[in-house]
Amino acid sequence: MSIKYSIAQLRNPQRPKEPKKFYAKAQARDTVDINRIAQEISYATALTDGDVLNVLRGLIHKVKEHLSDGDIVDLAEFGNFRYQVSSRAADTKEEFTAANIRKVKLQFRPGRMLRPQLGDFQFERVISVKARKAAQQNG
């Protein structure tokens, strides 16, 4: 598996006064939508792409429904989804209210099939998406 990356000069947000340094930024090749995935699965099965799309949409609907009910959704080897909250601290338990909650994030924990192992990757340096788009506009 090849991970494409570019180099970006960024400031450390925890030390904004320090000089910028260079970091790797992952660069995606493309965006694959649910329709394309359904079509690709349909070619490998006896199902139509419409059947697969209906199943995938049903899965998304049920995941959303169970998350809304406060459940952790465990999709086995794929991974699990759960909501996480971040909040402002209160000095006492009695002072803490729902107003202290600042943000809710959807957390995904990949299962064994998706969990990356560093040794499984090869790295390929490319130009950034921004630079590639600029070159296409000027070219």
Coordinates of N, CA and C in Angstrom, one line a residue:
M1 N 0.8 -1.2 0.0 CA 0.0 0.0 0.0 C 0.9 1.2 0.0
S2 N 0.6 2.2 -0.9 CA 1.4 3.4 -1.0 C 0.6 4.6 -0.5
I3 N 1.3 5.3 0.4 CA 0.8 6.5 1.0 C 1.5 7.7 0.3
K4 N 0.8 8.5 -0.4 CA 1.4 9.7 -1.0 C 1.4 10.8 0.0
Y5 N 2.5 11.6 -0.1 CA 2.6 12.7 0.9 C 3.3 13.9 0.2
S6 N 3.0 15.1 0.7 CA 3.8 16.3 0.3 C 4.4 16.9 1.5
I7 N 5.2 17.9 1.3 CA 5.9 18.5 2.5 C 5.3 19.9 2.7
A8 N 4.9 20.2 3.9 CA 4.3 21.5 4.2 C 5.1 22.2 5.3
Q9 N 5.2 23.5 5.2 CA 5.8 24.2 6.3 C 4.7 24.7 7.2
L10 N 4.7 24.3 8.5 CA 3.7 24.6 9.4 C 4.2 25.1 10.8
R11 N 3.4 25.8 11.4 CA 3.7 26.3 12.8 C 3.2 25.3 13.8
N12 N 3.9 25.0 14.9 CA 3.4 24.2 15.9 C 2.4 24.9 16.7
P13 N 1.1 24.5 16.7 CA 0.1 25.3 17.4 C 0.3 25.4 18.9
Q14 N 1.1 24.5 19.5 CA 1.3 24.6 20.9 C 2.5 25.5 21.2
R15 N 3.3 25.8 20.2 CA 4.4 26.7 20.3 C 4.4 27.7 19.2
P16 N 3.4 28.6 19.1 CA 3.3 29.4 17.9 C 4.4 30.4 17.7
K17 N 5.2 30.7 18.7 CA 6.3 31.7 18.6 C 7.5 31.0 18.0
E18 N 7.6 29.7 18.0 CA 8.8 29.0 17.4 C 8.7 29.1 15.9
P19 N 9.8 29.0 15.2 CA 9.8 29.1 13.7 C 9.0 27.9 13.1
K20 N 8.5 28.1 11.9 CA 7.8 27.0 11.2 C 8.8 25.9 10.9
K21 N 8.3 24.7 10.9 CA 9.1 23.5 10.5 C 8.4 22.8 9.4
F22 N 9.1 21.8 8.8 CA 8.5 21.0 7.7 C 7.9 19.7 8.2
Y23 N 6.7 19.4 7.7 CA 6.0 18.2 8.1 C 5.5 17.5 6.8
A24 N 5.2 16.2 7.0 CA 4.6 15.5 5.9 C 3.1 15.7 6.0
K25 N 2.4 15.8 4.9 CA 0.9 15.9 4.8 C 0.5 14.8 3.8
A26 N -0.4 13.9 4.3 CA -0.9 12.9 3.4 C -1.7 13.6 2.2
Q27 N -1.5 13.0 1.0 CA -2.2 13.6 -0.2 C -3.1 12.4 -0.8
A28 N -4.4 12.7 -0.8 CA -5.3 11.7 -1.4 C -5.2 11.7 -2.9
R29 N -5.4 10.5 -3.5 CA -5.4 10.4 -4.9 C -6.7 10.9 -5.5
D30 N -7.8 10.5 -4.8 CA -9.2 10.8 -5.3 C -10.2 10.7 -4.2
T31 N -11.4 11.1 -4.4 CA -12.5 10.8 -3.5 C -13.4 9.8 -4.1
V32 N -13.7 8.7 -3.3 CA -14.5 7.6 -3.8 C -15.9 7.7 -3.1
D33 N -17.0 7.9 -3.8 CA -18.3 8.0 -3.1 C -19.0 6.7 -3.0
I34 N -20.1 6.7 -2.3 CA -20.9 5.5 -2.0 C -21.4 4.8 -3.3
N35 N -21.7 5.6 -4.3 CA -22.2 5.0 -5.6 C -21.1 4.2 -6.2
R36 N -19.9 4.7 -6.2 CA -18.8 4.0 -6.9 C -18.5 2.7 -6.1
I37 N -18.6 2.8 -4.8 CA -18.3 1.6 -4.0 C -19.4 0.5 -4.2
A38 N -20.7 1.0 -4.3 CA -21.8 0.0 -4.6 C -21.6 -0.6 -5.9
Q39 N -21.2 0.2 -6.9 CA -21.0 -0.4 -8.2 C -19.8 -1.4 -8.2
E40 N -18.7 -1.1 -7.5 CA -17.6 -2.0 -7.5 C -18.0 -3.3 -6.7
I41 N -18.8 -3.2 -5.7 CA -19.2 -4.4 -5.0 C -20.1 -5.2 -5.8
S42 N -21.0 -4.6 -6.6 CA -22.0 -5.3 -7.4 C -21.3 -6.1 -8.5
Y43 N -20.1 -5.7 -9.0 CA -19.4 -6.4 -10.0 C -18.8 -7.7 -9.4
A44 N -18.6 -7.7 -8.1 CA -18.0 -8.9 -7.5 C -19.0 -9.8 -6.8
T45 N -20.3 -9.5 -7.0 CA -21.3 -10.3 -6.4 C -22.5 -10.5 -7.4
A46 N -23.5 -11.2 -7.0 CA -24.7 -11.4 -7.8 C -25.7 -10.2 -7.6
L47 N -25.4 -9.3 -6.8 CA -26.3 -8.2 -6.5 C -26.1 -7.1 -7.5
T48 N -27.2 -6.3 -7.7 CA -27.0 -5.1 -8.5 C -26.4 -4.0 -7.7
D49 N -26.0 -3.0 -8.4 CA -25.4 -1.8 -7.7 C -26.5 -1.1 -6.9
G50 N -27.7 -1.2 -7.4 CA -28.9 -0.6 -6.6 C -29.1 -1.4 -5.3
D51 N -29.0 -2.7 -5.4 CA -29.2 -3.5 -4.2 C -28.1 -3.2 -3.2
V52 N -26.9 -3.1 -3.6 CA -25.7 -2.8 -2.7 C -25.9 -1.4 -2.1
L53 N -26.3 -0.5 -3.0 CA -26.5 0.9 -2.5 C -27.6 1.0 -1.5
N54 N -28.6 0.2 -1.6 CA -29.7 0.2 -0.6 C -29.2 -0.4 0.7
V55 N -28.4 -1.4 0.6 CA -27.8 -2.0 1.8 C -26.9 -1.0 2.5
L56 N -26.0 -0.4 1.8 CA -25.1 0.6 2.4 C -25.8 1.8 3.0
R57 N -26.9 2.3 2.3 CA -27.7 3.4 2.9 C -28.4 2.9 4.1
G58 N -28.9 1.7 4.1 CA -29.5 1.1 5.3 C -28.6 1.0 6.4
L59 N -27.3 0.6 6.1 CA -26.3 0.5 7.2 C -26.1 1.9 7.8
I60 N -25.9 2.9 6.9 CA -25.6 4.3 7.4 C -26.8 4.7 8.3
H61 N -28.0 4.5 7.8 CA -29.2 4.9 8.6 C -29.2 4.2 10.0
K62 N -28.9 2.9 10.0 CA -29.0 2.2 11.3 C -27.8 2.6 12.2
V63 N -26.7 2.9 11.7 CA -25.5 3.4 12.5 C -25.9 4.7 13.1
K64 N -26.5 5.6 12.3 CA -26.9 6.9 12.9 C -27.9 6.7 13.9
E65 N -28.9 5.9 13.7 CA -30.0 5.6 14.7 C -29.4 5.1 16.0
H66 N -28.6 4.1 15.9 CA -28.0 3.5 17.2 C -27.1 4.5 17.9
L67 N -26.3 5.3 17.1 CA -25.5 6.3 17.8 C -26.4 7.4 18.5
S68 N -27.5 7.7 17.9 CA -28.4 8.7 18.5 C -29.0 8.2 19.7
D69 N -29.1 6.8 19.8 CA -29.7 6.2 21.0 C -28.6 6.0 22.1
G70 N -27.3 6.4 21.8 CA -26.3 6.4 22.8 C -25.5 5.1 22.7
D71 N -25.7 4.3 21.7 CA -25.0 3.0 21.6 C -23.6 3.2 20.9
I72 N -22.7 2.2 21.2 CA -21.5 2.1 20.4 C -21.9 1.1 19.3
V73 N -21.5 1.4 18.1 CA -21.9 0.6 16.9 C -20.6 -0.2 16.6
D74 N -20.6 -1.5 16.8 CA -19.4 -2.3 16.5 C -19.7 -3.1 15.2
L75 N -18.9 -2.8 14.2 CA -19.0 -3.5 12.9 C -17.8 -4.5 12.7
A76 N -17.5 -5.2 13.8 CA -16.5 -6.3 13.8 C -15.2 -5.8 13.2
E77 N -14.8 -6.5 12.2 CA -13.4 -6.3 11.6 C -13.3 -4.9 11.0
F78 N -14.4 -4.3 10.6 CA -14.4 -2.9 10.1 C -14.0 -1.9 11.1
G79 N -14.6 -2.0 12.3 CA -14.3 -1.1 13.4 C -15.6 -0.7 14.1
N80 N -15.5 0.3 15.0 CA -16.6 0.7 15.8 C -16.7 2.3 15.8
F81 N -17.9 2.7 16.0 CA -18.3 4.2 16.1 C -18.8 4.5 17.4
R82 N -18.5 5.6 17.9 CA -19.1 6.1 19.2 C -19.0 7.6 19.3
Y83 N -19.8 8.2 20.0 CA -19.7 9.7 20.3 C -18.8 9.9 21.4
Q84 N -18.0 11.0 21.3 CA -17.1 11.4 22.4 C -17.5 12.9 22.7
V85 N -17.4 13.3 23.9 CA -17.7 14.7 24.3 C -16.4 15.3 24.9
S86 N -16.3 16.7 24.7 CA -15.3 17.4 25.4 C -16.0 18.5 26.1
S87 N -15.5 18.9 27.3 CA -16.2 19.8 28.1 C -15.2 20.7 28.9
R88 N -15.8 21.8 29.4 CA -15.1 22.7 30.3 C -15.2 22.1 31.7
A89 N -14.2 22.3 32.5 CA -14.1 21.7 33.8 C -15.0 22.5 34.8
A90 N -15.5 21.8 35.8 CA -16.2 22.5 36.9 C -15.5 22.2 38.2
D91 N -15.6 23.0 39.1 CA -14.9 22.8 40.4 C -15.5 21.7 41.2
T92 N -16.8 21.5 41.1 CA -17.5 20.5 41.8 C -18.5 19.7 40.9
K93 N -18.8 18.5 41.3 CA -19.8 17.7 40.5 C -21.1 18.4 40.4
E94 N -21.5 19.1 41.5 CA -22.8 19.8 41.5 C -22.8 21.0 40.5
E95 N -21.7 21.6 40.3 CA -21.6 22.8 39.4 C -21.6 22.4 37.9
F96 N -21.3 21.1 37.6 CA -21.2 20.7 36.2 C -22.6 20.5 35.7
T97 N -22.9 21.1 34.5 CA -24.1 20.9 33.8 C -23.9 20.6 32.3
A98 N -24.9 20.3 31.6 CA -24.7 20.1 30.2 C -24.2 21.3 29.4
A99 N -24.3 22.5 30.0 CA -23.7 23.7 29.4 C -22.2 23.6 29.4
N100 N -21.6 22.8 30.2 CA -20.2 22.7 30.2 C -19.7 21.9 29.0
I101 N -20.5 21.2 28.3 CA -20.1 20.4 27.2 C -20.0 21.3 26.0
R102 N -18.8 21.3 25.4 CA -18.4 22.2 24.3 C -18.6 21.6 22.9
K103 N -18.3 20.3 22.8 CA -18.2 19.7 21.5 C -18.5 18.2 21.6
V104 N -19.2 17.7 20.6 CA -19.4 16.3 20.4 C -18.7 15.9 19.1
K105 N -17.9 14.8 19.2 CA -17.2 14.3 18.0 C -17.6 12.8 17.8
L106 N -17.7 12.5 16.6 CA -17.9 11.1 16.2 C -16.5 10.4 16.1
Q107 N -16.3 9.4 16.9 CA -15.0 8.7 16.9 C -15.1 7.4 16.2
F108 N -14.2 7.1 15.3 CA -14.2 5.8 14.7 C -12.9 5.1 15.1
R109 N -13.0 3.9 15.5 CA -11.8 3.1 15.9 C -11.8 1.9 14.9
P110 N -10.8 1.9 14.0 CA -10.7 0.9 13.0 C -10.5 -0.5 13.6
G111 N -11.2 -1.5 13.0 CA -11.0 -2.9 13.4 C -9.8 -3.5 12.8
R112 N -9.6 -4.7 13.1 CA -8.3 -5.4 12.7 C -8.0 -5.3 11.2
M113 N -9.1 -5.4 10.4 CA -8.9 -5.4 8.9 C -8.4 -4.0 8.4
L114 N -8.8 -2.9 9.1 CA -8.4 -1.6 8.7 C -7.2 -1.0 9.4
R115 N -6.9 -1.6 10.6 CA -5.9 -1.0 11.4 C -4.5 -1.0 10.7
P116 N -4.0 0.1 10.4 CA -2.7 0.2 9.7 C -1.5 -0.3 10.5
Q117 N -0.6 -0.9 9.8 CA 0.7 -1.3 10.4 C 1.7 -0.6 9.7
L118 N 2.6 0.2 10.3 CA 3.6 1.0 9.7 C 4.4 0.2 8.6
G119 N 4.7 -1.0 8.9 CA 5.5 -1.8 7.9 C 4.7 -2.2 6.7
D120 N 3.4 -2.0 6.7 CA 2.6 -2.3 5.5 C 2.6 -1.2 4.4
F121 N 3.2 -0.1 4.7 CA 3.1 1.1 3.8 C 4.5 1.4 3.1
Q122 N 4.3 1.9 1.9 CA 5.4 2.5 1.2 C 5.1 3.9 1.1
F123 N 6.0 4.8 1.1 CA 5.7 6.3 1.0 C 6.3 6.8 -0.3
E124 N 5.4 7.7 -0.9 CA 5.8 8.3 -2.2 C 5.6 9.8 -2.1
R125 N 6.6 10.6 -2.2 CA 6.5 12.0 -2.1 C 5.9 12.6 -3.4
V126 N 4.9 13.4 -3.3 CA 4.3 14.1 -4.5 C 4.1 15.6 -4.2
I127 N 3.7 16.3 -5.2 CA 3.4 17.7 -4.9 C 2.0 17.8 -4.2
S128 N 1.8 18.9 -3.5 CA 0.5 19.0 -2.8 C -0.7 19.2 -3.8
V129 N -1.9 18.9 -3.3 CA -3.1 19.1 -4.2 C -3.2 20.6 -4.6
K130 N -2.9 21.5 -3.7 CA -2.9 22.9 -4.0 C -2.0 23.3 -5.1
A131 N -0.7 22.8 -5.0 CA 0.3 23.1 -6.0 C -0.1 22.4 -7.4
R132 N -0.7 21.2 -7.3 CA -1.1 20.5 -8.5 C -2.2 21.3 -9.2
K133 N -3.2 21.8 -8.5 CA -4.3 22.6 -9.0 C -3.8 23.9 -9.6
A134 N -2.8 24.5 -9.0 CA -2.3 25.8 -9.5 C -1.5 25.5 -10.8
A135 N -0.8 24.4 -10.8 CA 0.0 24.1 -12.1 C -1.0 23.8 -13.2
Q136 N -2.1 23.2 -12.9 CA -3.1 22.9 -14.0 C -3.8 24.2 -14.5
Q137 N -4.0 25.1 -13.6 CA -4.6 26.4 -14.0 C -3.6 27.2 -14.8
N138 N -2.3 27.1 -14.5 CA -1.3 27.9 -15.3 C -0.8 27.2 -16.5
G139 N -1.1 25.9 -16.6 CA -0.5 25.1 -17.7 C -1.3 25.1 -18.9

